[in-house]
């Protein structure tokens, strides 16, 4: 008990850390023991590695197990990830289409969003951005995810990250007609689940790159 382990399952409900979103946490329970999972990684395409510690007994190769994701953490990450898409669109609407995502961190209890811009945002601009996001939350817009060809996604105007490599088939997350981005993360089904969006801080992180830290819920 207490031993650190790494486990690979034939199928898994866990989200592996990717695209700025942290991994799911939860448990893996078998006939002879249980694990507490606190990190999930994808070191190579197609291989999902669950990292955690033994909380009872032992888990052996070939065991049939129950993998359970902590729903509250998953929901928190989903809320913050959908919020980054709303924020991205709101920034473009307020300060210009030149704004592009330059990095992000999405977790169950916070989010940060890095974006290209030449100077600090004024308080008025921050207030307008925050209002636009909250307006979208109050409208309870439908959030959908669909797989399609990269060419079809581009034809729809889906936003892609310039430094990401995409295959021929991509996943497009749409928030009604307001936002459309290429994304592999978890999201809410309607924006109303976010409850409230609040900007906590806006700072510089590099030349021409700003960072917004914010909370939802």
mmCIF file of C-alpha atoms in Angstrom:
data_model
loop_
_atom_site.group_PDB
_atom_site.id
_atom_site.type_symbol
_atom_site.label_atom_id
_atom_site.label_comp_id
_atom_site.label_asym_id
_atom_site.label_seq_id
_atom_site.Cartn_x
_atom_site.Cartn_y
_atom_site.Cartn_z
ATOM 1 C CA UNK A 1 0.000 0.000 0.000
ATOM 2 C CA UNK A 2 1.224 3.487 -0.890
ATOM 3 C CA UNK A 3 3.399 2.255 -3.769
ATOM 4 C CA UNK A 4 3.560 4.521 -6.835
ATOM 5 C CA UNK A 5 2.406 2.712 -9.971
ATOM 6 C CA UNK A 6 1.709 3.269 -13.657
ATOM 7 C CA UNK A 7 -1.156 1.348 -15.267
ATOM 8 C CA UNK A 8 -2.312 0.925 -18.855
ATOM 9 C CA UNK A 9 -5.939 -0.109 -19.453
ATOM 10 C CA UNK A 10 -7.480 -1.559 -22.620
ATOM 11 C CA UNK A 11 -10.132 1.199 -22.438
ATOM 12 C CA UNK A 12 -10.323 4.257 -20.231
ATOM 13 C CA UNK A 13 -12.749 7.092 -19.387
ATOM 14 C CA UNK A 14 -9.858 9.254 -18.110
ATOM 15 C CA UNK A 15 -8.783 12.375 -19.987
ATOM 16 C CA UNK A 16 -5.010 12.468 -20.439
ATOM 17 C CA UNK A 17 -3.346 15.861 -19.945
ATOM 18 C CA UNK A 18 -3.276 17.607 -23.320
ATOM 19 C CA UNK A 19 -3.815 20.977 -24.965
ATOM 20 C CA UNK A 20 -3.388 22.863 -21.706
ATOM 21 C CA UNK A 21 -6.057 20.839 -19.869
ATOM 22 C CA UNK A 22 -4.916 18.899 -16.812
ATOM 23 C CA UNK A 23 -5.643 15.188 -16.515
ATOM 24 C CA UNK A 24 -8.673 13.643 -14.872
ATOM 25 C CA UNK A 25 -8.281 12.133 -11.418
ATOM 26 C CA UNK A 26 -10.132 9.182 -9.922
ATOM 27 C CA UNK A 27 -9.799 5.542 -8.947
ATOM 28 C CA UNK A 28 -9.121 2.153 -10.491
ATOM 29 C CA UNK A 29 -10.626 -0.736 -8.524
ATOM 30 C CA UNK A 30 -10.033 -4.429 -9.168
ATOM 31 C CA UNK A 31 -10.948 -7.736 -7.498
ATOM 32 C CA UNK A 32 -7.857 -7.658 -5.260
ATOM 33 C CA UNK A 33 -7.058 -3.986 -4.759
ATOM 34 C CA UNK A 34 -7.498 -0.311 -5.656
ATOM 35 C CA UNK A 35 -5.501 2.639 -6.968
ATOM 36 C CA UNK A 36 -5.860 6.391 -6.524
ATOM 37 C CA UNK A 37 -5.136 8.019 -9.905
ATOM 38 C CA UNK A 38 -3.724 11.552 -9.767
ATOM 39 C CA UNK A 39 -2.241 11.948 -13.264
ATOM 40 C CA UNK A 40 -2.863 10.574 -16.754
ATOM 41 C CA UNK A 41 -0.418 11.056 -19.621
ATOM 42 C CA UNK A 42 -0.160 10.096 -23.288
ATOM 43 C CA UNK A 43 3.604 9.694 -23.902
ATOM 44 C CA UNK A 44 3.052 8.378 -27.438
ATOM 45 C CA UNK A 45 0.005 8.395 -29.665
ATOM 46 C CA UNK A 46 -2.459 5.688 -28.629
ATOM 47 C CA UNK A 47 -0.867 4.910 -25.251
ATOM 48 C CA UNK A 48 -2.636 6.237 -22.131
ATOM 49 C CA UNK A 49 -0.684 5.840 -18.881
ATOM 50 C CA UNK A 50 -2.482 6.208 -15.529
ATOM 51 C CA UNK A 51 -0.211 7.255 -12.671
ATOM 52 C CA UNK A 52 -1.130 6.910 -9.024
ATOM 53 C CA UNK A 53 -0.616 4.935 -5.860
ATOM 54 C CA UNK A 54 -1.926 1.733 -4.349
ATOM 55 C CA UNK A 55 -4.575 2.379 -1.688
ATOM 56 C CA UNK A 56 -5.380 -1.274 -0.954
ATOM 57 C CA UNK A 57 -4.285 -4.758 -2.000
ATOM 58 C CA UNK A 58 -2.763 -5.013 -5.459
ATOM 59 C CA UNK A 59 -3.680 -4.678 -9.126
ATOM 60 C CA UNK A 60 -2.313 -7.350 -11.446
ATOM 61 C CA UNK A 61 -1.928 -7.606 -15.220
ATOM 62 C CA UNK A 62 -5.060 -9.113 -16.721
ATOM 63 C CA UNK A 63 -7.406 -7.970 -13.918
ATOM 64 C CA UNK A 64 -10.850 -6.704 -14.855
ATOM 65 C CA UNK A 65 -11.131 -3.284 -13.187
ATOM 66 C CA UNK A 66 -13.557 -0.418 -12.727
ATOM 67 C CA UNK A 67 -12.125 2.968 -13.709
ATOM 68 C CA UNK A 68 -13.958 5.890 -12.098
ATOM 69 C CA UNK A 69 -13.345 9.572 -12.877
ATOM 70 C CA UNK A 70 -13.974 12.153 -10.142
ATOM 71 C CA UNK A 71 -16.924 14.005 -11.643
ATOM 72 C CA UNK A 72 -16.477 17.262 -9.756
ATOM 73 C CA UNK A 73 -12.915 17.721 -11.052
ATOM 74 C CA UNK A 74 -13.949 16.775 -14.600
ATOM 75 C CA UNK A 75 -16.824 19.275 -14.498
ATOM 76 C CA UNK A 76 -14.567 22.040 -13.189
ATOM 77 C CA UNK A 77 -12.055 21.482 -15.977
ATOM 78 C CA UNK A 78 -14.830 21.342 -18.560
ATOM 79 C CA UNK A 79 -16.235 24.665 -17.321
ATOM 80 C CA UNK A 80 -12.855 26.355 -17.448
ATOM 81 C CA UNK A 81 -12.070 24.910 -20.889
ATOM 82 C CA UNK A 82 -15.334 26.175 -22.369
ATOM 83 C CA UNK A 83 -14.573 29.524 -20.719
ATOM 84 C CA UNK A 84 -11.258 29.755 -22.613
ATOM 85 C CA UNK A 85 -13.147 29.457 -25.906
ATOM 86 C CA UNK A 86 -15.614 32.172 -24.871
ATOM 87 C CA UNK A 87 -12.730 34.349 -23.681
ATOM 88 C CA UNK A 88 -10.812 33.877 -26.935
ATOM 89 C CA UNK A 89 -13.821 35.025 -28.967
ATOM 90 C CA UNK A 90 -14.545 37.934 -26.616
ATOM 91 C CA UNK A 91 -10.946 39.173 -26.841
ATOM 92 C CA UNK A 92 -11.157 39.157 -30.629
ATOM 93 C CA UNK A 93 -14.426 41.091 -30.461
ATOM 94 C CA UNK A 94 -13.098 43.724 -28.048
ATOM 95 C CA UNK A 95 -9.462 44.315 -29.024
ATOM 96 C CA UNK A 96 -9.199 42.828 -32.524
ATOM 97 C CA UNK A 97 -8.987 39.763 -34.733
ATOM 98 C CA UNK A 98 -5.192 39.802 -34.399
ATOM 99 C CA UNK A 99 -5.615 38.115 -30.992
ATOM 100 C CA UNK A 100 -4.603 34.453 -31.033
ATOM 101 C CA UNK A 101 -4.160 31.891 -28.286
ATOM 102 C CA UNK A 102 -0.526 31.485 -27.262
ATOM 103 C CA UNK A 103 -0.992 28.958 -24.455
ATOM 104 C CA UNK A 104 -3.391 27.973 -21.704
ATOM 105 C CA UNK A 105 -3.848 26.065 -18.467
ATOM 106 C CA UNK A 106 -7.237 24.539 -17.736
ATOM 107 C CA UNK A 107 -7.911 22.837 -14.409
ATOM 108 C CA UNK A 108 -10.818 22.107 -12.085
ATOM 109 C CA UNK A 109 -10.217 25.198 -9.941
ATOM 110 C CA UNK A 110 -8.707 27.816 -12.277
ATOM 111 C CA UNK A 111 -7.737 28.798 -15.803
ATOM 112 C CA UNK A 112 -5.192 30.975 -17.499
ATOM 113 C CA UNK A 113 -5.168 32.077 -21.106
ATOM 114 C CA UNK A 114 -2.156 33.472 -22.951
ATOM 115 C CA UNK A 115 -2.795 35.499 -26.094
ATOM 116 C CA UNK A 116 -0.978 37.669 -28.602
ATOM 117 C CA UNK A 117 -1.430 41.396 -28.089
ATOM 118 C CA UNK A 118 0.890 44.407 -28.135
ATOM 119 C CA UNK A 119 -0.026 46.024 -24.812
ATOM 120 C CA UNK A 120 -1.884 45.841 -21.521
ATOM 121 C CA UNK A 121 -5.678 45.887 -21.618
ATOM 122 C CA UNK A 122 -7.404 48.853 -20.021
ATOM 123 C CA UNK A 123 -9.910 48.284 -17.242
ATOM 124 C CA UNK A 124 -12.669 49.237 -19.666
ATOM 125 C CA UNK A 125 -11.498 46.588 -22.147
ATOM 126 C CA UNK A 126 -11.304 43.948 -19.393
ATOM 127 C CA UNK A 127 -14.807 44.863 -18.231
ATOM 128 C CA UNK A 128 -16.151 44.565 -21.783
ATOM 129 C CA UNK A 129 -14.463 41.195 -22.302
ATOM 130 C CA UNK A 130 -15.819 39.885 -18.996
ATOM 131 C CA UNK A 131 -19.316 41.143 -19.862
ATOM 132 C CA UNK A 132 -19.277 39.434 -23.267
ATOM 133 C CA UNK A 133 -18.325 36.104 -21.693
ATOM 134 C CA UNK A 134 -21.025 36.427 -19.030
ATOM 135 C CA UNK A 135 -23.576 37.403 -21.678
ATOM 136 C CA UNK A 136 -22.779 34.141 -23.497
ATOM 137 C CA UNK A 137 -23.135 32.218 -20.233
ATOM 138 C CA UNK A 138 -26.545 33.748 -19.529
ATOM 139 C CA UNK A 139 -27.733 32.859 -23.052
ATOM 140 C CA UNK A 140 -27.099 29.186 -22.164
ATOM 141 C CA UNK A 141 -25.654 28.486 -25.619
ATOM 142 C CA UNK A 142 -25.370 24.897 -26.823
ATOM 143 C CA UNK A 143 -21.847 23.453 -26.978
ATOM 144 C CA UNK A 144 -21.228 20.678 -29.507
ATOM 145 C CA UNK A 145 -18.226 18.664 -30.689
ATOM 146 C CA UNK A 146 -17.938 17.119 -34.128
ATOM 147 C CA UNK A 147 -15.207 15.293 -36.015
ATOM 148 C CA UNK A 148 -14.615 16.363 -39.600
ATOM 149 C CA UNK A 149 -11.866 16.785 -42.155
ATOM 150 C CA UNK A 150 -9.384 19.581 -41.625
ATOM 151 C CA UNK A 151 -10.476 21.195 -44.888
ATOM 152 C CA UNK A 152 -14.135 21.205 -43.791
ATOM 153 C CA UNK A 153 -13.156 22.725 -40.429
ATOM 154 C CA UNK A 154 -11.199 25.461 -42.174
ATOM 155 C CA UNK A 155 -14.172 26.141 -44.465
ATOM 156 C CA UNK A 156 -16.361 26.610 -41.374
ATOM 157 C CA UNK A 157 -13.884 29.158 -40.024
ATOM 158 C CA UNK A 158 -12.784 27.075 -37.045
ATOM 159 C CA UNK A 159 -9.863 28.618 -35.160
ATOM 160 C CA UNK A 160 -6.701 26.489 -35.087
ATOM 161 C CA UNK A 161 -3.532 26.999 -33.044
ATOM 162 C CA UNK A 162 -0.656 27.976 -35.304
ATOM 163 C CA UNK A 163 1.908 25.747 -33.538
ATOM 164 C CA UNK A 164 -0.277 22.618 -33.370
ATOM 165 C CA UNK A 165 0.055 19.744 -35.821
ATOM 166 C CA UNK A 166 -3.284 18.407 -37.054
ATOM 167 C CA UNK A 167 -4.157 15.226 -38.904
ATOM 168 C CA UNK A 168 -6.659 14.873 -41.723
ATOM 169 C CA UNK A 169 -9.489 14.344 -39.188
ATOM 170 C CA UNK A 170 -10.009 16.990 -36.489
ATOM 171 C CA UNK A 171 -12.469 17.681 -33.654
ATOM 172 C CA UNK A 172 -14.335 20.980 -33.839
ATOM 173 C CA UNK A 173 -15.963 22.424 -30.701
ATOM 174 C CA UNK A 174 -18.722 24.916 -31.489
ATOM 175 C CA UNK A 175 -20.514 27.218 -29.051
ATOM 176 C CA UNK A 176 -23.685 27.914 -31.020
ATOM 177 C CA UNK A 177 -22.652 30.347 -33.794
ATOM 178 C CA UNK A 178 -20.433 32.418 -31.467
ATOM 179 C CA UNK A 179 -17.255 30.347 -31.295
ATOM 180 C CA UNK A 180 -15.760 27.498 -33.298
ATOM 181 C CA UNK A 181 -12.325 26.027 -32.517
ATOM 182 C CA UNK A 182 -10.293 22.897 -33.132
ATOM 183 C CA UNK A 183 -10.040 21.246 -29.709
ATOM 184 C CA UNK A 184 -9.644 17.799 -28.136
ATOM 185 C CA UNK A 185 -10.565 18.785 -24.571
ATOM 186 C CA UNK A 186 -13.636 18.258 -22.409
ATOM 187 C CA UNK A 187 -16.434 20.824 -22.402
ATOM 188 C CA UNK A 188 -19.831 21.490 -20.865
ATOM 189 C CA UNK A 189 -22.986 20.830 -22.905
ATOM 190 C CA UNK A 190 -24.380 24.352 -22.408
ATOM 191 C CA UNK A 191 -22.658 27.587 -21.395
ATOM 192 C CA UNK A 192 -25.089 28.139 -18.513
ATOM 193 C CA UNK A 193 -23.205 25.437 -16.599
ATOM 194 C CA UNK A 194 -20.356 27.937 -16.126
ATOM 195 C CA UNK A 195 -22.521 30.050 -13.816
ATOM 196 C CA UNK A 196 -20.247 33.097 -13.770
ATOM 197 C CA UNK A 197 -16.947 34.216 -15.310
ATOM 198 C CA UNK A 198 -14.589 36.496 -13.374
ATOM 199 C CA UNK A 199 -11.234 37.873 -14.543
ATOM 200 C CA UNK A 200 -8.756 37.802 -11.645
ATOM 201 C CA UNK A 201 -5.611 39.183 -13.269
ATOM 202 C CA UNK A 202 -4.119 40.395 -16.570
ATOM 203 C CA UNK A 203 -0.335 40.533 -17.003
ATOM 204 C CA UNK A 204 2.491 40.302 -19.527
ATOM 205 C CA UNK A 205 4.333 36.981 -19.915
ATOM 206 C CA UNK A 206 6.581 37.804 -22.895
ATOM 207 C CA UNK A 207 7.018 40.426 -25.591
ATOM 208 C CA UNK A 208 3.691 40.629 -27.413
ATOM 209 C CA UNK A 209 2.030 38.005 -25.199
ATOM 210 C CA UNK A 210 -0.475 38.750 -22.427
ATOM 211 C CA UNK A 211 -2.054 36.439 -19.837
ATOM 212 C CA UNK A 212 -5.511 36.467 -18.296
ATOM 213 C CA UNK A 213 -6.244 34.410 -15.183
ATOM 214 C CA UNK A 214 -9.889 33.779 -14.443
ATOM 215 C CA UNK A 215 -12.443 31.624 -12.626
ATOM 216 C CA UNK A 216 -15.853 30.193 -13.471
ATOM 217 C CA UNK A 217 -18.589 28.741 -11.328
#
